[in-house]
Tab-separated table of C-alpha atoms (C1' of nucleotides) in Angstrom:
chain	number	residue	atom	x	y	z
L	1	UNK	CA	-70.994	1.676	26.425
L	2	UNK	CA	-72.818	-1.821	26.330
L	3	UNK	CA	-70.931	-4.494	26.311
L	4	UNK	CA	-72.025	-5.577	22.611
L	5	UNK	CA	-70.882	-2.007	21.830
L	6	UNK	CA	-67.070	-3.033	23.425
L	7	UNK	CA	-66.709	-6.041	22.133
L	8	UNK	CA	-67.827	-5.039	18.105
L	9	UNK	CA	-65.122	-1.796	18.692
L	10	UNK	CA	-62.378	-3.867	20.443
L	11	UNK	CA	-62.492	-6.473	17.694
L	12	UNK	CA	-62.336	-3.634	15.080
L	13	UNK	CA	-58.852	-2.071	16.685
L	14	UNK	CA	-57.511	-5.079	17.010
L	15	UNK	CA	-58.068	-6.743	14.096
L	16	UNK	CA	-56.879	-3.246	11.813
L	17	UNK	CA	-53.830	-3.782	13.977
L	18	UNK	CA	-53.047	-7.144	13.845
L	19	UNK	CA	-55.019	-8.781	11.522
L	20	UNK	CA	-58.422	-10.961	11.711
L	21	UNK	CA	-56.306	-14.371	11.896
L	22	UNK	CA	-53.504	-12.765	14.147
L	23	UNK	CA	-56.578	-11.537	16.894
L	24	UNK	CA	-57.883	-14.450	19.190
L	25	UNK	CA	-61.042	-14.076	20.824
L	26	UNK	CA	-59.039	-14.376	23.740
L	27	UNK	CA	-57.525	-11.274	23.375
L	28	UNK	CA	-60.785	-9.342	22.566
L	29	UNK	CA	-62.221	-10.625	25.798
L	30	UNK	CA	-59.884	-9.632	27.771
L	31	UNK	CA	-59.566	-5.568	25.971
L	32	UNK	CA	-62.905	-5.580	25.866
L	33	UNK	CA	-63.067	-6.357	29.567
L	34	UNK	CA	-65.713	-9.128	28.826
L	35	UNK	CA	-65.587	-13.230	29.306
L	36	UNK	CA	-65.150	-15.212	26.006
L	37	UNK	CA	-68.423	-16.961	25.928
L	38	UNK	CA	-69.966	-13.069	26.396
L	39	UNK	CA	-68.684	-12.702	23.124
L	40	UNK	CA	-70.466	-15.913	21.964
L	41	UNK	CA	-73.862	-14.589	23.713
L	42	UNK	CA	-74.207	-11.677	21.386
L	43	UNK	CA	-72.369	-13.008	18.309
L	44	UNK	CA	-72.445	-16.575	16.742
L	45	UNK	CA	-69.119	-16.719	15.368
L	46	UNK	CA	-66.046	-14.548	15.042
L	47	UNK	CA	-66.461	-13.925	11.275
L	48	UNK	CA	-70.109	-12.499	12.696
L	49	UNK	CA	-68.458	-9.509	14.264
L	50	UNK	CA	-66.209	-9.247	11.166
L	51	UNK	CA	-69.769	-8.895	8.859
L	52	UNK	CA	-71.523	-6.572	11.427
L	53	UNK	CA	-68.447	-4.395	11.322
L	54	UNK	CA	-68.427	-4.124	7.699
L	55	UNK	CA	-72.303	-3.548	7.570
L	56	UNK	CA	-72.173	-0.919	9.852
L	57	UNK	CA	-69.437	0.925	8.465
L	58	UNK	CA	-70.588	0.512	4.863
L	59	UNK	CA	-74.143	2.256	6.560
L	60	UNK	CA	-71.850	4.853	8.140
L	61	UNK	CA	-70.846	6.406	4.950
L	62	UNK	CA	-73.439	5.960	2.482
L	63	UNK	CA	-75.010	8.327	4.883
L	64	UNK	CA	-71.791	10.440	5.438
L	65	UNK	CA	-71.745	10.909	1.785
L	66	UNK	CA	-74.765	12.588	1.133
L	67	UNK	CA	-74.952	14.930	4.172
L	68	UNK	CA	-74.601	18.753	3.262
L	69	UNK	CA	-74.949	18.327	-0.082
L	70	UNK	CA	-75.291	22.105	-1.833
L	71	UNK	CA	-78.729	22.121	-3.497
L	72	UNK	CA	-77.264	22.816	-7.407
L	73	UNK	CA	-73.981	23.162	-9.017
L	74	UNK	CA	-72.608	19.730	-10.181
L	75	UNK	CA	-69.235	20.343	-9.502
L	76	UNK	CA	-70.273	21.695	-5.965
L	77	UNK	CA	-71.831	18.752	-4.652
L	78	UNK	CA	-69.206	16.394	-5.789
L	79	UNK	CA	-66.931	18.281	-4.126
L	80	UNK	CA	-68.704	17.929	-1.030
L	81	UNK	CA	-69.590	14.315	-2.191
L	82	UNK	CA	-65.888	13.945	-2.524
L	83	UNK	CA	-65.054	15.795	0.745
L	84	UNK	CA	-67.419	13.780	2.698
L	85	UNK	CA	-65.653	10.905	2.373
L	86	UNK	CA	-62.533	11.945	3.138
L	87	UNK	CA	-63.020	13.826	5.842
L	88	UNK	CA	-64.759	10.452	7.286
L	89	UNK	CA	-61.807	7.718	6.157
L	90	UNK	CA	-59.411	10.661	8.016
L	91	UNK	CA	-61.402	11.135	10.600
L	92	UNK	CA	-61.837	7.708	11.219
L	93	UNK	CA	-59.044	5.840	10.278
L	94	UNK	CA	-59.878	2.759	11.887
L	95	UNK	CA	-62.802	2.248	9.292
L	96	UNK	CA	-60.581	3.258	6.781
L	97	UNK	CA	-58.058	0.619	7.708
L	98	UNK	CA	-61.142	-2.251	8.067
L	99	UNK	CA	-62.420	-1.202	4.458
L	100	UNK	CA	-58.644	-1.796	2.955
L	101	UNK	CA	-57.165	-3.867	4.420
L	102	UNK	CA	-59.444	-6.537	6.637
L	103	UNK	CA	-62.756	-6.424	4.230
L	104	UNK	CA	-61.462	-8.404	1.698
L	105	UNK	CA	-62.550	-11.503	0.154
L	106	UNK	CA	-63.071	-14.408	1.098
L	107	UNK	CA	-63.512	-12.603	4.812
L	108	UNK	CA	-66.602	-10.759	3.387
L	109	UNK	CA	-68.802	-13.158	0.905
L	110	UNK	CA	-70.079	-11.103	-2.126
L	111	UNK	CA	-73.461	-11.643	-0.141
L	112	UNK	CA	-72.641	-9.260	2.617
L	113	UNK	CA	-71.225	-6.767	0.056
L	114	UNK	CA	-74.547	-7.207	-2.153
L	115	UNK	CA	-76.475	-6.420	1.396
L	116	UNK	CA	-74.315	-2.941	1.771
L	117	UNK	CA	-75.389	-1.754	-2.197
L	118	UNK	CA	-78.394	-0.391	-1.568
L	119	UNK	CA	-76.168	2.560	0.001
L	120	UNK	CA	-74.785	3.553	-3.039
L	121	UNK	CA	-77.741	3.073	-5.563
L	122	UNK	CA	-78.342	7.271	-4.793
L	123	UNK	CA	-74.302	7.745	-5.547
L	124	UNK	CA	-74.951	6.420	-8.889
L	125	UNK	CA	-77.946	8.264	-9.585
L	126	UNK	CA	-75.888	11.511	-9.011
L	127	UNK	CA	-73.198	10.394	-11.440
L	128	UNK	CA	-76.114	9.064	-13.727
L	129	UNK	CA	-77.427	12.786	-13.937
L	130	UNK	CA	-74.216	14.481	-14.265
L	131	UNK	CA	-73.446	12.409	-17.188
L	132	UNK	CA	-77.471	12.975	-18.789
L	133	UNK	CA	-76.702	16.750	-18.029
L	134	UNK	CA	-72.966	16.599	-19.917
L	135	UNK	CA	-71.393	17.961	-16.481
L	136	UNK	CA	-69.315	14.695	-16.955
L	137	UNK	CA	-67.995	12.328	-19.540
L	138	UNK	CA	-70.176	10.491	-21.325
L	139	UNK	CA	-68.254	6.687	-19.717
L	140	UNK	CA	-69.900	4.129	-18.115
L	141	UNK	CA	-71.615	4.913	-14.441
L	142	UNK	CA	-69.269	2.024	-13.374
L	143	UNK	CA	-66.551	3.684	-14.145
L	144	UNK	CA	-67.196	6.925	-13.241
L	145	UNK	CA	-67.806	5.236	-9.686
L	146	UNK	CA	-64.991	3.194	-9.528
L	147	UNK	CA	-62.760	6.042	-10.416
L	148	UNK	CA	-63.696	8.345	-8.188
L	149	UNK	CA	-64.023	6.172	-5.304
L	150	UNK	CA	-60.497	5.743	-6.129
L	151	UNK	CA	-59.247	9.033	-6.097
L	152	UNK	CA	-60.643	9.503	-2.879
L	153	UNK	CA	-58.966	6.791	-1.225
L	154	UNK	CA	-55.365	7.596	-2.896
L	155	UNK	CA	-55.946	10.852	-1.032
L	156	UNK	CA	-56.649	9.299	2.103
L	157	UNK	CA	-53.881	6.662	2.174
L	158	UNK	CA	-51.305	9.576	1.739
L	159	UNK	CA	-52.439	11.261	5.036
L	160	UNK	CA	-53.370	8.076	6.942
L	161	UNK	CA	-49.719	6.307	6.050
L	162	UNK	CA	-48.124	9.942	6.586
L	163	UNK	CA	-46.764	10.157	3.490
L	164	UNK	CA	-48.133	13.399	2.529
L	165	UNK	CA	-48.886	16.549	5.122
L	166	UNK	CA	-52.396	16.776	2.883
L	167	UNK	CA	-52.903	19.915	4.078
L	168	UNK	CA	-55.608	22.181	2.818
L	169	UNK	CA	-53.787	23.042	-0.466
L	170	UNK	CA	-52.962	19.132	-1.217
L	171	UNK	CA	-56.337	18.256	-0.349
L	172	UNK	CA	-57.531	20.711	-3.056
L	173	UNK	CA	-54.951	19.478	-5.269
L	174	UNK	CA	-56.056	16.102	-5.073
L	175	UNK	CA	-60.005	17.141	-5.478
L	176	UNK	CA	-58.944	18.951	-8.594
L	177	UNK	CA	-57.047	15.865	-10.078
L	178	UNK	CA	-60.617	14.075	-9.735
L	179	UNK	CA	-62.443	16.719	-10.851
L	180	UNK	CA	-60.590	17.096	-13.947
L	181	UNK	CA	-60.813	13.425	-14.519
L	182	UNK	CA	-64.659	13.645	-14.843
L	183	UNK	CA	-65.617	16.767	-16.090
L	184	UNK	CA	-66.029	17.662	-19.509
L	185	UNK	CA	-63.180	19.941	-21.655
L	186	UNK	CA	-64.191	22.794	-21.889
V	1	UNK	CA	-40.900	-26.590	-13.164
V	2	UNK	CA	-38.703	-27.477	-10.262
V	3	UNK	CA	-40.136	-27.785	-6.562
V	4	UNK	CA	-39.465	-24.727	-5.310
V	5	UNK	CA	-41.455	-23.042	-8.670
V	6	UNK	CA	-44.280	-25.288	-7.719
V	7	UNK	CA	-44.703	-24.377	-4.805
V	8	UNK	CA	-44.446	-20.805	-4.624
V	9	UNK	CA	-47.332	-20.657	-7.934
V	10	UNK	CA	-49.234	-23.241	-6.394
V	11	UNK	CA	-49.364	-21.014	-2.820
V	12	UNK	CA	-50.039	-17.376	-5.103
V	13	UNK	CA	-53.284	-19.784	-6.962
V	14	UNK	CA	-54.530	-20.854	-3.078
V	15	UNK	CA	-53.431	-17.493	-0.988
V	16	UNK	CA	-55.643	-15.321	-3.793
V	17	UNK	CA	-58.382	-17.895	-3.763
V	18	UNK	CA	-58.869	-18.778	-0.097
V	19	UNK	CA	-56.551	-16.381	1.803
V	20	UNK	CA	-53.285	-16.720	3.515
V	21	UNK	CA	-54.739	-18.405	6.789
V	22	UNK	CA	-57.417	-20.665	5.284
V	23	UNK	CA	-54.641	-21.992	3.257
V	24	UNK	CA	-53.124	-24.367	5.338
V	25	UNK	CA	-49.075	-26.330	4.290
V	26	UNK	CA	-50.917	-29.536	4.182
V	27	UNK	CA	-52.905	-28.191	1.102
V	28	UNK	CA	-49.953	-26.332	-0.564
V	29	UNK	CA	-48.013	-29.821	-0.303
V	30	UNK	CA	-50.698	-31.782	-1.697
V	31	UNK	CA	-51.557	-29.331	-4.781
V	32	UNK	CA	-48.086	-29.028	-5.691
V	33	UNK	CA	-47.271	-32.698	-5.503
V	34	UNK	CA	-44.912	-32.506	-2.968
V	35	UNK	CA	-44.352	-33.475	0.761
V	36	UNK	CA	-44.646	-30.925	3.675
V	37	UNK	CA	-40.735	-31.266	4.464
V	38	UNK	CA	-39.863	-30.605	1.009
V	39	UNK	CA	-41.787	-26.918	1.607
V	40	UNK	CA	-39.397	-26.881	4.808
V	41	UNK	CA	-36.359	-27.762	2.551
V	42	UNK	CA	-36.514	-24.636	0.456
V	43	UNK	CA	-38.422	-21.895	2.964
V	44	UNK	CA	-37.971	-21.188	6.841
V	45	UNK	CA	-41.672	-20.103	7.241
V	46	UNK	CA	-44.803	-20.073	5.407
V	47	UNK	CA	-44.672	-15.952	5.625
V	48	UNK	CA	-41.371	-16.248	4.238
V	49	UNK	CA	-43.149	-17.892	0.713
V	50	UNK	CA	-45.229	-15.060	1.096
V	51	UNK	CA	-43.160	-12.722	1.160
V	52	UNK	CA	-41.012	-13.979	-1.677
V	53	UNK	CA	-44.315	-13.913	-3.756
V	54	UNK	CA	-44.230	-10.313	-3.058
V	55	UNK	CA	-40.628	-9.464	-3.850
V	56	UNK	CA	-41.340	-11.656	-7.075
V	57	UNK	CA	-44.456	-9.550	-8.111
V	58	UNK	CA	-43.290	-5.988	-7.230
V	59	UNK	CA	-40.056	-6.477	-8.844
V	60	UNK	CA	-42.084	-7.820	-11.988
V	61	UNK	CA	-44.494	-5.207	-12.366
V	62	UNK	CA	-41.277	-2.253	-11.774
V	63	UNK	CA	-39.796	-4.011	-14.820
V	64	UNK	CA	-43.075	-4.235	-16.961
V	65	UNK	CA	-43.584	-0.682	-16.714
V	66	UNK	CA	-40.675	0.458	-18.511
V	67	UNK	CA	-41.299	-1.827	-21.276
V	68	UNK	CA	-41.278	-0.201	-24.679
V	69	UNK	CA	-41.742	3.452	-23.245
V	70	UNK	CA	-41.418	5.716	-26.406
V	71	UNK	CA	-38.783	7.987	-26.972
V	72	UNK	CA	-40.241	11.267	-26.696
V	73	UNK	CA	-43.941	12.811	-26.045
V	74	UNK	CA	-45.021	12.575	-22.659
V	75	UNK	CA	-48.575	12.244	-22.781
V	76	UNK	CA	-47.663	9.068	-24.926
V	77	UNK	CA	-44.890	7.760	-22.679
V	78	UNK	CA	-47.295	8.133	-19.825
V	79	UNK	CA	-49.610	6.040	-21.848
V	80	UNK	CA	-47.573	3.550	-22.923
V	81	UNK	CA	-46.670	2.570	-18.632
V	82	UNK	CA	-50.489	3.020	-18.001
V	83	UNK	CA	-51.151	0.107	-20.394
V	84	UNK	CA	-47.559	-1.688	-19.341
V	85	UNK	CA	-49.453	-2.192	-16.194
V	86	UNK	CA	-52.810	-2.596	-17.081
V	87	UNK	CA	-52.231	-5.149	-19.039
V	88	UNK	CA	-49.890	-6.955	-16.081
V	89	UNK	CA	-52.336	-6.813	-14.059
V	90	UNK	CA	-54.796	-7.995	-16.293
V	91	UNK	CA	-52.404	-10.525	-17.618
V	92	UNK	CA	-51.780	-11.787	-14.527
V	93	UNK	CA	-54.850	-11.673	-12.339
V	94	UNK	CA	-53.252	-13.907	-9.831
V	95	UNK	CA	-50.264	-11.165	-8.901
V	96	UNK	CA	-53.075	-8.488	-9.201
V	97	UNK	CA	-55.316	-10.196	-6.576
V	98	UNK	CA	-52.243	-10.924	-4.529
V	99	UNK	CA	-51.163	-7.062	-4.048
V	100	UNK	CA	-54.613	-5.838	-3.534
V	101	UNK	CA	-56.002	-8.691	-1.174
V	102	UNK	CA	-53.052	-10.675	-0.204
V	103	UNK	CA	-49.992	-8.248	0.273
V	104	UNK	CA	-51.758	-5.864	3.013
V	105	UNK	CA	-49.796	-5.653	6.491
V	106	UNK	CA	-48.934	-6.786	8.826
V	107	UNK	CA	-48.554	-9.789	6.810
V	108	UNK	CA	-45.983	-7.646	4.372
V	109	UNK	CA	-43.747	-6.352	6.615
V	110	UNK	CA	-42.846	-2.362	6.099
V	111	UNK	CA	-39.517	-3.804	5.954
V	112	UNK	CA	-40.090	-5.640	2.549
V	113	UNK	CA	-41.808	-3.072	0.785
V	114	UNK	CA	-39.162	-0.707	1.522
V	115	UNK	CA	-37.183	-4.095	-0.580
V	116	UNK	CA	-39.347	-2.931	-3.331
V	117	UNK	CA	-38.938	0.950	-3.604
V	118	UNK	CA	-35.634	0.922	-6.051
V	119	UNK	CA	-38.096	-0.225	-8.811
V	120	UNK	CA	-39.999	2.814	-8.461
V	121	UNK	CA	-37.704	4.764	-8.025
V	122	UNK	CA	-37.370	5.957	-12.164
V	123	UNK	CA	-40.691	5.973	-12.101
V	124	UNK	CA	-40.740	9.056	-9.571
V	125	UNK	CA	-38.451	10.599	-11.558
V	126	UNK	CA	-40.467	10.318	-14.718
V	127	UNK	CA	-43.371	12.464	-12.843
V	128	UNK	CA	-40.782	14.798	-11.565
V	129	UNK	CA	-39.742	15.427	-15.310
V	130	UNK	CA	-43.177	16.355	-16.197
V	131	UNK	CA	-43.897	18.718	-13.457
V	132	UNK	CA	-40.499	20.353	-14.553
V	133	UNK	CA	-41.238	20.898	-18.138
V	134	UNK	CA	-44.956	21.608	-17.393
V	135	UNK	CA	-46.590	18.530	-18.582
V	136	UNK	CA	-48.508	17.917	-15.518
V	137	UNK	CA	-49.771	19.798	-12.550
V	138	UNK	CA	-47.445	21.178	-10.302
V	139	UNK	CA	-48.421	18.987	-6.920
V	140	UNK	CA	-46.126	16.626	-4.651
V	141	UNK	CA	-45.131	13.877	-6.950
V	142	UNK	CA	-46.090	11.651	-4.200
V	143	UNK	CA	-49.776	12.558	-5.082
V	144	UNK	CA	-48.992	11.862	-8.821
V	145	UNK	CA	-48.003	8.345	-7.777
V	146	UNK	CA	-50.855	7.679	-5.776
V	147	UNK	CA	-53.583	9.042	-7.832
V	148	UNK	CA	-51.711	7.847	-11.181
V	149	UNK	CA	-51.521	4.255	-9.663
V	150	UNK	CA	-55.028	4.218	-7.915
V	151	UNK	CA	-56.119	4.767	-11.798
V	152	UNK	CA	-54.925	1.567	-13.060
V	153	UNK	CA	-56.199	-0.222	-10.180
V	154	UNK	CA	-59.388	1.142	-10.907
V	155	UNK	CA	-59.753	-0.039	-14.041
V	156	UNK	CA	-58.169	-3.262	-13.476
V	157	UNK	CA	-60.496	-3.852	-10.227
V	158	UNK	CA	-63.608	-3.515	-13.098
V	159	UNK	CA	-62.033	-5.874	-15.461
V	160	UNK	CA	-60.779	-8.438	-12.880
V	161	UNK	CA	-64.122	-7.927	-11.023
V	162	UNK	CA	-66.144	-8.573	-13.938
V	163	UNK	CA	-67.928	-5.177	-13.175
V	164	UNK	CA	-67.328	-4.063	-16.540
V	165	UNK	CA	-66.754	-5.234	-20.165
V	166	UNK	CA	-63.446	-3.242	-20.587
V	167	UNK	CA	-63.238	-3.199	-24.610
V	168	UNK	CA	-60.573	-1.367	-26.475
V	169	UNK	CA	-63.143	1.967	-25.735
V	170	UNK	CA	-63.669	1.704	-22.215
V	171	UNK	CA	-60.345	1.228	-21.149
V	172	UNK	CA	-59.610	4.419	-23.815
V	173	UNK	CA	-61.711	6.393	-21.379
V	174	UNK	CA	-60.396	5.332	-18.021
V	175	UNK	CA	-56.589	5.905	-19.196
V	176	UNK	CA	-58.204	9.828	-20.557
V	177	UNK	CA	-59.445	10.024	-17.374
V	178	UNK	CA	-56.137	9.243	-15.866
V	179	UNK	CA	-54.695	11.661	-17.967
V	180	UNK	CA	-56.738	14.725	-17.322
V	181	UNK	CA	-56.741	14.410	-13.864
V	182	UNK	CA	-52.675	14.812	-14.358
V	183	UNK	CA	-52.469	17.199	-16.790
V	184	UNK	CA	-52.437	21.143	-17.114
V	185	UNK	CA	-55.521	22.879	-17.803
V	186	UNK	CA	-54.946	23.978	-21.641
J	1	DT	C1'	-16.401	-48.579	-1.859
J	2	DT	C1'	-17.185	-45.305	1.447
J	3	DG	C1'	-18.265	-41.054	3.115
J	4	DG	C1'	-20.631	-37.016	2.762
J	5	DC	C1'	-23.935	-34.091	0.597
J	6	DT	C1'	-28.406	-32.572	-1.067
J	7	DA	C1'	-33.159	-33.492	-2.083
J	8	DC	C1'	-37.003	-35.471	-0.370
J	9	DC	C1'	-40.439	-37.743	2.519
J	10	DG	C1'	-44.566	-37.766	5.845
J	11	DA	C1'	-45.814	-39.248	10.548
J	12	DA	C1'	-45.478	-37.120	14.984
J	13	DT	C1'	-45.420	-33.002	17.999
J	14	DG	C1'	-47.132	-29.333	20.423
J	15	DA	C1'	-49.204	-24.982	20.487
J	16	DA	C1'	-52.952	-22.020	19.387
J	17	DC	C1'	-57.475	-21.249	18.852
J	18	DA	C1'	-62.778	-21.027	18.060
J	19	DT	C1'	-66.423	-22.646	20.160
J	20	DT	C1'	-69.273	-25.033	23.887
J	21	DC	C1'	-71.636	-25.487	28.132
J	22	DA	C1'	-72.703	-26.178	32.968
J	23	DA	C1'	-72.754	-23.195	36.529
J	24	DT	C1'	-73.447	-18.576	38.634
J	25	DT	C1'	-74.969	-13.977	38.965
J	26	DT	C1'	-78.093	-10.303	37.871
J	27	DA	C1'	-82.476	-8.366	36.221
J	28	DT	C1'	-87.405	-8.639	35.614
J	29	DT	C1'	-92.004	-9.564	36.577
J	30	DG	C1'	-96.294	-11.265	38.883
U	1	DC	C1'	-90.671	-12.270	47.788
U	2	DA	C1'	-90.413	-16.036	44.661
U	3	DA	C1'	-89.684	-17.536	40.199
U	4	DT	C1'	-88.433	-17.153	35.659
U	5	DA	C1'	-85.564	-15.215	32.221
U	6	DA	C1'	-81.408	-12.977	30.572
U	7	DA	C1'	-76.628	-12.049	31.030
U	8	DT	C1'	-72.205	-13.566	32.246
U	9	DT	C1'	-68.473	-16.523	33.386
U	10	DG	C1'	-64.103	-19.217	32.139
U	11	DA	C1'	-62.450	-23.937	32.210
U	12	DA	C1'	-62.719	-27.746	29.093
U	13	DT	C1'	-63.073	-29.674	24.349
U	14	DG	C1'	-61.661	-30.934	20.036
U	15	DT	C1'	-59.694	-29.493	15.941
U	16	DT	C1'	-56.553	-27.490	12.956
U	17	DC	C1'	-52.197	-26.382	11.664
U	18	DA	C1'	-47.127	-24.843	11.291
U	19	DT	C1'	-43.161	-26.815	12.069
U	20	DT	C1'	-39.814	-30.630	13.291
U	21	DC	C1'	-37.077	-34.539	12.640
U	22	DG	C1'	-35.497	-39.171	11.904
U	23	DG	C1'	-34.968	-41.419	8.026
U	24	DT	C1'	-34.531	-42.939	2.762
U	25	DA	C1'	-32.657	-42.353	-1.825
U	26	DG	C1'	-29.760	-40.624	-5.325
U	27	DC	C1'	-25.315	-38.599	-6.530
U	28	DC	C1'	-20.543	-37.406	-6.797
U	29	DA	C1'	-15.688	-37.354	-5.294
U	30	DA	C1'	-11.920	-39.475	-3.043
DNA sequence: TTGGCTACCGAATGAACATTCAATTTATTG
DNA sequence: CAATAAATTGAATGTTCATTCGGTAGCCAA
């Protein structure tokens, strides 16, 4: 692994660890087995590694999200949709952690966010059909969105803060809780 | 407002605006018209004004909940603590932005939100109720928290966020969303 | 009045830290 | 093999900040 690699992962278990303001570059140097002013030859400033990190994660699973989708069947697809995502928070908790709890504002200026949308414009389209095709309430995209996003990360906090086994059952549960929050009654 | 009021509102208006560590003592003095040894006078640390702010929010928000909860009817009870804290949150913007942004850890200790969990506790015991008589689905309650929870936040995220208008409708069809993600099929 | 107590002040202290840069090593190219 | 460029180093710099502390002012009780 190159060294930019090191340094741009190091930062990323620290800082879920510790904190951004808690992690010296100091300290990442020296995990990352790399001199300070390395750091400074591939990065301009600390809050630099903090953006790229966010970028690159935000990348990560706009892609995630739309791999394997089933080609019909509403319901199907956001339940892979759904799935997906978190299968890749579990599976990579560390991005999971960044996205909660360091990715917060003022850290990351509504410009990077705005840079990281263009992931999700295909996310809304889905929900946009599903609610022109009445598989879904007829609500704002927004909220649909928002919701869902939602219910995906309850799901995810349970199992990464251990305080549910979210086995294959719970997992199911907590799929069908969001599913029954979109769909139509029947 | 005595000193010590001052300055724990005047370090919840600065922490949710600029962060905890771009919000130095100097600033919190100065804002709250008061000298940096009075801060000293009343708090050991700055975390421990921090923390305080938490205690002060999470035992608000346990008491706001059970606010004018209807006698009987579940569906409406439930309704009546979704709105109890939507409207805290949206009420109070400042203690919304402060759990979601501010109060992440390791700046909250696990230690002082364990301080918290006797407020919730009746609120547990409400969703155990309506798994017993068959109001809602029979899952771990813990998942009915989370999910029920991550609902409000939702739609308080759009409203605080600006994301979305939020009328009398809108927030009609997040809490129905809410609701039919916990109850039983009919 | 005096002694002690609490509230209050803000300059001074010392540590921690992000960032710089001059020097050194390593890679590349003609 | 130069000779130039790119990568790497870590000590030094300068700033920012949490916290301390010696002191002042008001207040009450003995």
């Amino acid at each position: 692994m190159d060294k930019k690699q090191r340094i741009i992962i190091t930062m990323l278990e620290l800082v879920v660890k510790q904190g951004v303001h808690a992690t010296p570059m100091s300290q990442v140097a020296k995990e990352a087995n790399v001199a300070v002013g390395t750091i400074y030859h591939y990065f301009e400033t600390k809050n630099q590694i903090i953006e790229e990190l966010y970028l690159m994660i935000a990348q990560d699973y706009g892609v995630v999200l739309m791999a394997n989708i089933p080609e019909d069947n509403f319901k199907e697809q956001y339940k892979a949709m759904w799935l997906n995502l978190y299968n890749y928070f579990v599976g990579n908790p560390l991005a999971f952690l960044f996205m909660e709890y360091v990715a917060v504002p003022p850290l990351i200026s509504k410009n990077i966010v705005s840079q990281s949308v263009p992931y999700i414009a295909n996310i809304r389209d889905f929900f946009l059909k599903g609610i022109k095709e009445q598989h879904i309430k007829n609500v704002p995209v927004r909220l649909v969105l928002q919701m869902a996003y939602g219910d995906v990360v309850s799901a995810v906090r349970l199992k990464v803060k251990d305080e549910l086994e979210m086995n294959k059952e719970h997992i199911d549960f907590a799929f069908q809780m969001s599913w029954d929050s979109l769909k139509i009654k029947a």
